[in-house]
Tab-separated table of C-alpha atoms in Angstrom:
chain	number	residue	atom	x	y	z
A	1	MET	CA	12.679	-8.009	7.382
A	2	ILE	CA	9.701	-9.901	8.778
A	3	GLY	CA	9.776	-11.984	5.595
A	4	LEU	CA	12.274	-14.285	7.327
A	5	LEU	CA	9.302	-15.667	9.269
A	6	LEU	CA	7.535	-17.006	6.172
A	7	ALA	CA	6.911	-20.718	6.421
A	8	SER	CA	7.193	-23.329	3.691
A	9	GLN	CA	4.136	-23.514	1.456
A	10	THR	CA	1.464	-26.033	0.518
A	11	ILE	CA	-0.744	-23.740	-1.514
A	12	GLU	CA	-4.053	-24.265	-3.305
A	13	THR	CA	-4.005	-23.469	-7.016
A	14	THR	CA	-7.166	-21.564	-7.920
A	15	ASN	CA	-7.278	-18.417	-10.035
A	16	HIS	CA	-9.513	-15.883	-8.251
A	17	MET	CA	-8.654	-12.976	-10.579
A	18	THR	CA	-11.051	-11.594	-13.201
A	19	THR	CA	-10.126	-9.534	-16.239
A	20	LEU	CA	-11.091	-6.357	-14.386
A	21	ASP	CA	-8.836	-7.370	-11.479
A	22	TRP	CA	-5.878	-7.671	-13.841
A	23	VAL	CA	-6.632	-4.309	-15.423
A	24	VAL	CA	-6.894	-2.570	-12.040
A	25	ALA	CA	-3.630	-4.137	-10.825
A	26	ALA	CA	-1.785	-3.199	-14.028
A	27	VAL	CA	-3.032	0.398	-13.986
A	28	TRP	CA	-1.926	0.933	-10.384
A	29	VAL	CA	1.489	-0.675	-10.853
A	30	LEU	CA	2.278	1.189	-14.064
A	31	GLY	CA	0.683	4.417	-12.855
A	32	THR	CA	2.719	4.689	-9.646
A	33	SER	CA	5.879	3.771	-11.560
A	34	LEU	CA	5.331	6.443	-14.201
A	35	PHE	CA	4.548	8.938	-11.463
A	36	GLY	CA	7.953	8.202	-9.894
A	37	MET	CA	9.742	8.448	-13.233
A	38	TRP	CA	8.218	11.895	-13.874
A	39	PHE	CA	10.582	13.360	-11.273
A	40	VAL	CA	13.631	12.591	-13.405
A	41	ARG	CA	13.406	16.241	-14.535
A	42	PHE	CA	14.685	17.318	-11.118
A	43	VAL	CA	17.792	15.106	-11.222
A	44	LYS	CA	20.741	17.192	-12.400
A	45	THR	CA	23.627	15.989	-10.218
A	46	ALA	CA	24.737	12.959	-8.204
A	47	LYS	CA	23.553	14.798	-5.091
A	48	ASP	CA	20.077	15.077	-6.598
A	49	PHE	CA	20.064	11.354	-7.385
A	50	LEU	CA	21.392	10.033	-4.064
A	51	VAL	CA	19.931	12.478	-1.525
A	52	ALA	CA	17.214	14.351	-3.490
A	53	GLY	CA	19.230	17.564	-3.271
A	54	ARG	CA	18.702	17.432	0.529
A	55	LYS	CA	15.248	18.969	0.118
A	56	LEU	CA	12.869	16.347	1.549
A	57	LYS	CA	10.252	17.572	4.015
A	58	TRP	CA	9.192	15.607	7.089
A	59	TRP	CA	5.996	14.237	5.517
A	60	GLN	CA	7.901	12.951	2.490
A	61	ILE	CA	10.440	11.258	4.745
A	62	GLY	CA	7.718	9.719	6.911
A	63	ILE	CA	5.794	8.297	3.948
A	64	ALA	CA	8.959	7.013	2.248
A	65	GLN	CA	10.242	5.285	5.381
A	66	ALA	CA	6.825	3.711	5.932
A	67	ALA	CA	6.859	2.465	2.327
A	68	ASP	CA	10.344	1.011	2.865
A	69	SER	CA	9.190	-0.845	5.989
A	70	VAL	CA	6.019	-2.396	4.560
A	71	ASP	CA	5.984	-4.840	1.657
A	72	ALA	CA	4.170	-8.042	0.711
A	73	GLY	CA	6.281	-9.924	3.250
A	74	ASP	CA	4.999	-7.743	6.060
A	75	PHE	CA	1.350	-8.323	5.126
A	76	ILE	CA	1.775	-12.047	4.552
A	77	ALA	CA	4.410	-13.005	7.112
A	78	ILE	CA	3.035	-10.888	9.961
A	79	ALA	CA	-0.434	-12.390	9.586
A	80	GLY	CA	1.246	-15.788	9.848
A	81	LEU	CA	3.232	-14.477	12.792
A	82	GLY	CA	0.018	-13.443	14.539
A	83	TRP	CA	-1.424	-16.910	13.922
A	84	LEU	CA	1.646	-18.450	15.571
A	85	MET	CA	2.685	-15.984	18.298
A	86	GLY	CA	-0.436	-13.942	19.025
A	87	PHE	CA	0.247	-10.777	21.010
A	88	THR	CA	3.873	-11.802	21.520
A	89	GLY	CA	4.369	-10.948	17.850
A	90	LEU	CA	2.500	-7.675	18.195
A	91	GLY	CA	4.457	-6.740	21.315
A	92	TYR	CA	7.904	-7.219	19.886
A	93	ILE	CA	7.004	-5.610	16.534
A	94	TRP	CA	5.462	-2.500	18.033
A	95	ILE	CA	7.773	-2.067	21.033
A	96	GLY	CA	10.960	-2.931	19.146
A	97	MET	CA	10.261	-0.686	16.175
A	98	ALA	CA	8.945	2.171	18.326
A	99	PHE	CA	11.976	2.063	20.643
A	100	GLY	CA	14.417	1.871	17.717
A	101	THR	CA	12.694	4.693	15.858
A	102	TYR	CA	12.777	6.918	18.944
A	103	ILE	CA	16.540	6.379	19.341
A	104	LEU	CA	16.937	7.032	15.617
A	105	ALA	CA	15.034	10.331	15.764
A	106	ARG	CA	16.451	11.500	19.083
A	107	TYR	CA	20.143	10.632	18.716
A	108	LEU	CA	21.205	9.106	15.403
A	109	ALA	CA	19.337	11.400	12.992
A	110	PRO	CA	21.028	14.583	14.287
A	111	MET	CA	24.482	12.983	13.998
A	112	LEU	CA	23.892	11.764	10.442
A	113	TYR	CA	22.355	15.040	9.318
A	114	ARG	CA	24.938	17.381	10.875
A	115	THR	CA	27.919	15.531	9.424
A	116	GLY	CA	26.539	15.869	5.875
A	117	VAL	CA	27.254	12.243	4.949
A	118	VAL	CA	25.506	10.386	2.127
A	119	THR	CA	25.457	6.938	3.782
A	120	ASN	CA	25.680	5.547	7.300
A	121	ALA	CA	28.820	3.670	6.218
A	122	GLU	CA	30.476	7.022	5.478
A	123	PHE	CA	29.566	8.128	9.003
A	124	LEU	CA	31.416	5.098	10.398
A	125	GLU	CA	34.617	6.265	8.708
A	126	LEU	CA	34.284	9.655	10.397
A	127	ARG	CA	33.643	7.978	13.737
A	128	PHE	CA	36.207	5.150	13.422
A	129	ASN	CA	38.297	4.444	10.285
A	130	PRO	CA	38.063	3.585	6.552
A	131	PRO	CA	38.006	-0.236	7.042
A	132	MET	CA	34.824	0.154	9.122
A	133	ARG	CA	33.257	2.058	6.240
A	134	TYR	CA	34.140	-0.594	3.662
A	135	ALA	CA	33.030	-3.473	5.901
A	136	SER	CA	29.704	-1.781	6.638
A	137	ALA	CA	29.056	-1.069	2.950
A	138	VAL	CA	29.753	-4.663	1.879
A	139	ILE	CA	27.667	-6.192	4.666
A	140	GLN	CA	24.734	-3.875	3.986
A	141	ILE	CA	24.815	-4.540	0.242
A	142	PHE	CA	24.612	-8.293	0.852
A	143	TYR	CA	21.832	-8.106	3.406
A	144	ARG	CA	19.830	-5.634	1.317
A	145	PHE	CA	19.918	-8.156	-1.550
A	146	ILE	CA	18.690	-10.830	0.862
A	147	ALA	CA	15.835	-8.522	1.891
A	148	LEU	CA	14.966	-8.050	-1.776
A	149	ALA	CA	14.862	-11.827	-2.264
A	150	LEU	CA	12.449	-12.148	0.666
A	151	VAL	CA	10.184	-9.542	-0.928
A	152	GLY	CA	10.127	-11.637	-4.096
A	153	TYR	CA	9.358	-14.779	-2.083
A	154	ALA	CA	6.386	-13.087	-0.424
A	155	LEU	CA	5.065	-11.948	-3.806
A	156	ALA	CA	5.372	-15.521	-5.080
A	157	THR	CA	3.284	-16.714	-2.125
A	158	MET	CA	0.560	-14.197	-2.924
A	159	PHE	CA	0.521	-15.059	-6.626
A	160	LYS	CA	0.246	-18.781	-5.948
A	161	VAL	CA	-2.660	-18.400	-3.531
A	162	VAL	CA	-4.626	-15.725	-5.406
A	163	VAL	CA	-3.766	-16.534	-9.024
A	164	GLY	CA	-3.003	-20.233	-8.702
A	165	ILE	CA	0.121	-20.247	-10.865
A	166	ASP	CA	3.830	-19.592	-10.550
A	167	MET	CA	4.200	-15.882	-11.337
A	168	THR	CA	7.981	-15.724	-11.492
A	169	TRP	CA	7.866	-13.500	-14.566
A	170	GLY	CA	5.344	-11.230	-12.904
A	171	ILE	CA	7.757	-10.713	-10.025
A	172	VAL	CA	10.666	-10.145	-12.405
A	173	ILE	CA	8.680	-7.590	-14.397
A	174	SER	CA	7.565	-5.649	-11.301
A	175	MET	CA	11.130	-5.533	-9.984
A	176	CYS	CA	12.460	-4.433	-13.397
A	177	ILE	CA	9.927	-1.583	-13.445
A	178	THR	CA	11.129	-0.665	-9.972
A	179	ILE	CA	14.737	-0.558	-11.161
A	180	LEU	CA	13.717	1.691	-14.060
A	181	TYR	CA	12.246	4.427	-11.887
A	182	VAL	CA	15.022	4.062	-9.303
A	183	PHE	CA	17.693	4.734	-11.898
A	184	ALA	CA	15.592	7.252	-13.814
A	185	SER	CA	14.748	9.599	-10.974
A	186	GLY	CA	16.732	8.471	-7.916
A	187	GLN	CA	15.784	9.355	-4.361
A	188	LEU	CA	13.117	11.947	-5.174
A	189	GLY	CA	11.246	9.708	-7.618
A	190	VAL	CA	11.289	6.831	-5.136
A	191	VAL	CA	9.988	9.071	-2.356
A	192	MET	CA	7.185	10.580	-4.435
A	193	ALA	CA	6.093	7.211	-5.847
A	194	ALA	CA	5.775	6.024	-2.242
A	195	ILE	CA	2.849	8.409	-1.637
A	196	PRO	CA	0.214	6.548	-3.737
A	197	GLN	CA	1.814	3.244	-2.764
A	198	VAL	CA	1.367	3.843	0.982
A	199	ALA	CA	-2.160	5.153	0.405
A	200	LEU	CA	-3.106	1.938	-1.404
A	201	MET	CA	-1.549	-0.251	1.309
A	202	LEU	CA	-3.566	1.549	3.986
A	203	ILE	CA	-6.759	1.128	1.933
A	204	LEU	CA	-6.144	-2.632	1.708
A	205	THR	CA	-5.420	-2.759	5.433
A	206	ALA	CA	-8.715	-1.035	6.244
A	207	ILE	CA	-10.722	-3.308	3.925
A	208	ILE	CA	-9.223	-6.493	5.386
A	209	PHE	CA	-9.754	-5.227	8.939
A	210	PHE	CA	-13.454	-4.478	8.442
A	211	SER	CA	-14.047	-7.674	6.431
A	212	VAL	CA	-12.368	-9.992	8.920
A	213	PHE	CA	-13.962	-8.515	12.012
A	214	ALA	CA	-17.399	-8.253	10.393
A	215	ASP	CA	-17.116	-11.969	9.592
A	216	ILE	CA	-16.202	-12.911	13.144
A	217	GLY	CA	-18.980	-10.726	14.580
A	218	TRP	CA	-17.051	-7.687	15.783
A	219	LEU	CA	-16.313	-7.425	19.502
A	220	SER	CA	-19.063	-9.782	20.663
A	221	GLY	CA	-17.988	-12.454	18.191
A	222	PHE	CA	-14.355	-11.917	19.082
A	223	ASN	CA	-15.105	-12.379	22.783
A	224	ALA	CA	-17.263	-15.430	22.072
A	225	ASN	CA	-14.233	-17.235	20.620
A	226	LYS	CA	-11.777	-16.417	23.389
A	227	GLU	CA	-11.479	-20.076	24.314
A	228	THR	CA	-9.879	-20.677	20.919
A	229	TYR	CA	-7.157	-18.029	21.219
A	230	GLY	CA	-7.491	-16.660	24.772
A	231	GLU	CA	-3.873	-17.189	25.846
A	232	MET	CA	-2.662	-15.661	22.589
A	233	LEU	CA	-3.784	-12.239	23.854
A	234	SER	CA	-0.899	-12.200	26.345
A	235	LEU	CA	2.372	-10.462	25.453
A	236	THR	CA	4.304	-13.377	26.916
A	237	TYR	CA	2.224	-16.096	25.244
A	238	TYR	CA	4.895	-17.548	22.961
A	239	SER	CA	8.395	-18.896	23.436
A	240	LYS	CA	10.508	-21.797	22.201
A	241	ASP	CA	13.403	-24.087	23.115
A	242	GLY	CA	12.663	-23.810	26.830
A	243	ILE	CA	13.411	-20.072	27.022
A	244	ASP	CA	11.416	-18.132	29.595
A	245	ASN	CA	8.573	-16.355	27.811
A	246	SER	CA	9.485	-12.895	29.117
A	247	VAL	CA	13.139	-13.363	28.180
A	248	PHE	CA	12.106	-14.535	24.716
A	249	LEU	CA	9.962	-11.416	24.206
A	250	ILE	CA	12.754	-9.094	25.366
A	251	GLY	CA	15.195	-10.803	23.014
A	252	LEU	CA	12.882	-10.288	20.036
A	253	ILE	CA	12.398	-6.625	20.972
A	254	LEU	CA	16.162	-6.075	21.107
A	255	VAL	CA	16.627	-7.680	17.696
A	256	LEU	CA	14.003	-5.498	16.004
A	257	PHE	CA	15.137	-2.424	17.915
A	258	THR	CA	18.369	-2.403	15.892
A	259	TYR	CA	16.642	-2.487	12.495
A	260	PRO	CA	16.100	1.267	11.921
A	261	LEU	CA	19.500	2.077	13.441
A	262	VAL	CA	21.735	0.101	11.071
A	263	ASN	CA	19.690	0.312	7.865
A	264	GLN	CA	20.980	2.494	5.017
A	265	THR	CA	17.497	2.438	3.480
A	266	VAL	CA	16.363	4.393	6.551
A	267	ALA	CA	19.511	6.534	6.839
A	268	GLN	CA	19.256	7.764	3.242
A	269	ARG	CA	15.962	9.515	4.045
A	270	ILE	CA	17.481	11.288	7.034
A	271	VAL	CA	20.473	12.631	5.110
A	272	SER	CA	18.111	13.788	2.331
A	273	ALA	CA	16.094	16.020	4.691
A	274	TYR	CA	15.705	19.745	4.207
A	275	SER	CA	16.458	20.347	7.891
A	276	GLU	CA	17.369	18.416	11.012
A	277	SER	CA	13.831	18.962	12.278
A	278	ASP	CA	12.411	17.386	9.109
A	279	ALA	CA	14.718	14.381	9.544
A	280	ARG	CA	13.592	13.791	13.114
A	281	LYS	CA	9.867	14.413	12.561
A	282	GLY	CA	9.809	12.239	9.452
A	283	SER	CA	11.321	9.328	11.349
A	284	ILE	CA	8.618	9.508	14.022
A	285	VAL	CA	5.754	9.902	11.515
A	286	SER	CA	6.883	6.788	9.616
A	287	ILE	CA	5.934	4.559	12.532
A	288	LEU	CA	2.184	5.278	12.247
A	289	PRO	CA	1.459	3.399	8.962
A	290	TRP	CA	3.686	0.580	10.230
A	291	PHE	CA	1.552	0.273	13.378
A	292	MET	CA	-1.661	0.188	11.332
A	293	VAL	CA	-0.542	-2.464	8.840
A	294	THR	CA	1.173	-4.744	11.357
A	295	GLY	CA	-1.538	-4.349	14.001
A	296	VAL	CA	-4.275	-5.420	11.599
A	297	ALA	CA	-2.138	-8.283	10.244
A	298	ILE	CA	-1.452	-9.638	13.751
A	299	MET	CA	-5.126	-9.460	14.773
A	300	ALA	CA	-6.164	-11.045	11.465
A	301	GLY	CA	-3.673	-13.807	12.185
A	302	ILE	CA	-5.119	-14.473	15.643
A	303	VAL	CA	-8.733	-14.706	14.478
A	304	GLY	CA	-7.528	-16.900	11.617
A	305	HIS	CA	-7.754	-19.799	14.074
A	306	VAL	CA	-11.533	-19.293	13.907
A	307	LEU	CA	-12.053	-18.087	10.339
A	308	MET	CA	-9.503	-20.368	8.625
A	309	PRO	CA	-9.366	-23.432	10.908
A	310	GLY	CA	-7.653	-25.667	8.348
A	311	LEU	CA	-4.311	-23.833	8.504
A	312	THR	CA	-1.236	-25.359	10.117
A	313	GLU	CA	2.102	-23.959	11.225
A	314	GLU	CA	3.532	-24.942	7.837
A	315	THR	CA	0.791	-23.191	5.829
A	316	ARG	CA	0.082	-20.184	8.072
A	317	SER	CA	1.666	-17.719	5.629
A	318	GLU	CA	-1.222	-18.445	3.240
A	319	LEU	CA	-3.602	-16.664	5.626
A	320	TYR	CA	-3.517	-13.078	4.320
A	321	PRO	CA	-3.792	-14.044	0.624
A	322	LEU	CA	-6.679	-16.357	1.552
A	323	TYR	CA	-8.428	-13.444	3.244
A	324	MET	CA	-7.942	-11.385	0.084
A	325	ALA	CA	-9.286	-14.138	-2.163
A	326	LYS	CA	-12.296	-14.684	0.113
A	327	TYR	CA	-13.452	-11.176	1.018
A	328	LEU	CA	-12.370	-8.796	-1.752
A	329	PRO	CA	-14.327	-10.380	-4.656
A	330	GLU	CA	-17.442	-10.474	-2.446
A	331	LEU	CA	-17.281	-6.708	-1.955
A	332	SER	CA	-16.738	-5.637	-5.557
A	333	ASN	CA	-15.423	-6.887	-8.877
A	334	GLY	CA	-11.947	-5.442	-9.390
A	335	LEU	CA	-11.240	-5.076	-5.681
A	336	LEU	CA	-9.063	-8.190	-5.605
A	337	GLY	CA	-6.952	-6.571	-8.325
A	338	LEU	CA	-6.633	-3.510	-6.124
A	339	GLY	CA	-5.476	-5.721	-3.250
A	340	MET	CA	-2.965	-7.429	-5.518
A	341	ALA	CA	-1.725	-4.020	-6.643
A	342	ALA	CA	-1.323	-2.953	-2.994
A	343	LEU	CA	1.006	-5.854	-2.240
A	344	ILE	CA	2.889	-5.453	-5.520
A	345	VAL	CA	3.461	-1.700	-5.206
A	346	GLY	CA	4.270	-2.158	-1.508
A	347	SER	CA	6.995	-4.575	-2.516
A	348	MET	CA	8.090	-2.226	-5.282
A	349	SER	CA	8.424	0.648	-2.801
A	350	THR	CA	10.595	-1.521	-0.557
A	351	GLY	CA	12.583	-2.658	-3.592
A	352	ALA	CA	13.038	0.963	-4.674
A	353	GLY	CA	14.301	1.932	-1.226
A	354	ILE	CA	16.706	-0.990	-1.313
A	355	GLY	CA	17.818	-0.014	-4.825
A	356	THR	CA	18.683	3.548	-3.881
A	357	ALA	CA	20.414	2.326	-0.714
A	358	ILE	CA	22.584	-0.114	-2.657
A	359	SER	CA	23.403	2.484	-5.311
A	360	GLY	CA	24.530	4.904	-2.598
A	361	LEU	CA	26.684	2.301	-0.849
A	362	VAL	CA	28.300	1.140	-4.087
A	363	THR	CA	29.020	4.563	-5.599
A	364	ASN	CA	29.761	6.572	-2.457
A	365	ASP	CA	31.528	3.998	-0.263
A	366	LEU	CA	33.151	1.493	-2.626
A	367	VAL	CA	33.689	3.046	-6.087
A	368	LYS	CA	34.296	6.611	-4.947
């Protein structure tokens, strides 16, 4: 989603990874994948595969939706977004997603759950007519593939900055592993694999937060550099093309507000819930990890004007990988591999959510 904001790259080519880093990254990627595949034993019917037998609890839904929302693009692109937009980026991300998630939990989730549909496209047929269902399915399949391509682009950015080489095959391999556990265990395997994946993403977020703000000198150091980014701390700091800053912010909020409402990757968790209460609670809980990851990325982007002064608008999406390459090896050998694994498995969790969404749309709304 936010991956659309990635800028073109001019990236340094230095390999910062040690052998231990590679081992740590490989163990995490393979371990979470095998953990997801283990749940194939619970897949007996198409209902088990597509909607996990409608047995997901609220905490599973919340973690899975958070995993769907956060991938390498959200770490990398949102840090670059913070560098460019400051608090305007934070405002529209937090307000837009929070508002959309509230509407989802309060109004849309009950409608989807009570009708017993498998996809949101199927719901449109009940509400309108079959052509609306087919049109929605086709459009969502195309835009989910575009989202998957953006995930791959973000991973390529990380590999080039941290490893120093084109890791096309690394991206292909990680996505192939994702496809394996999607098709092996379906919705339940994807949801359960999201648990260690989200945990690792939050660990990386915490490490980057403490490293960046320790480097700048915590609150006193942050305040001492206000002249560099002072105006960026305003919600209406950024605009473009002569649009009033407040109008620009409202427009961005409205765009992001629609994201959780029209997304089959989100809807599939709701229709897989054990109860309507689980569907609604899970939707609300999912916003908390999103706030943590995006909040840290935006703030890291703002202070990047001080800590990484050589960046430009064209190279701003290098910021988060540069932070990883700078701080993680200083803390411990192998920690950079853990950070790499966090971005890889985060992208795999998003890819898995996209995979199950596409499989549902194809089988339930087009083939069936």
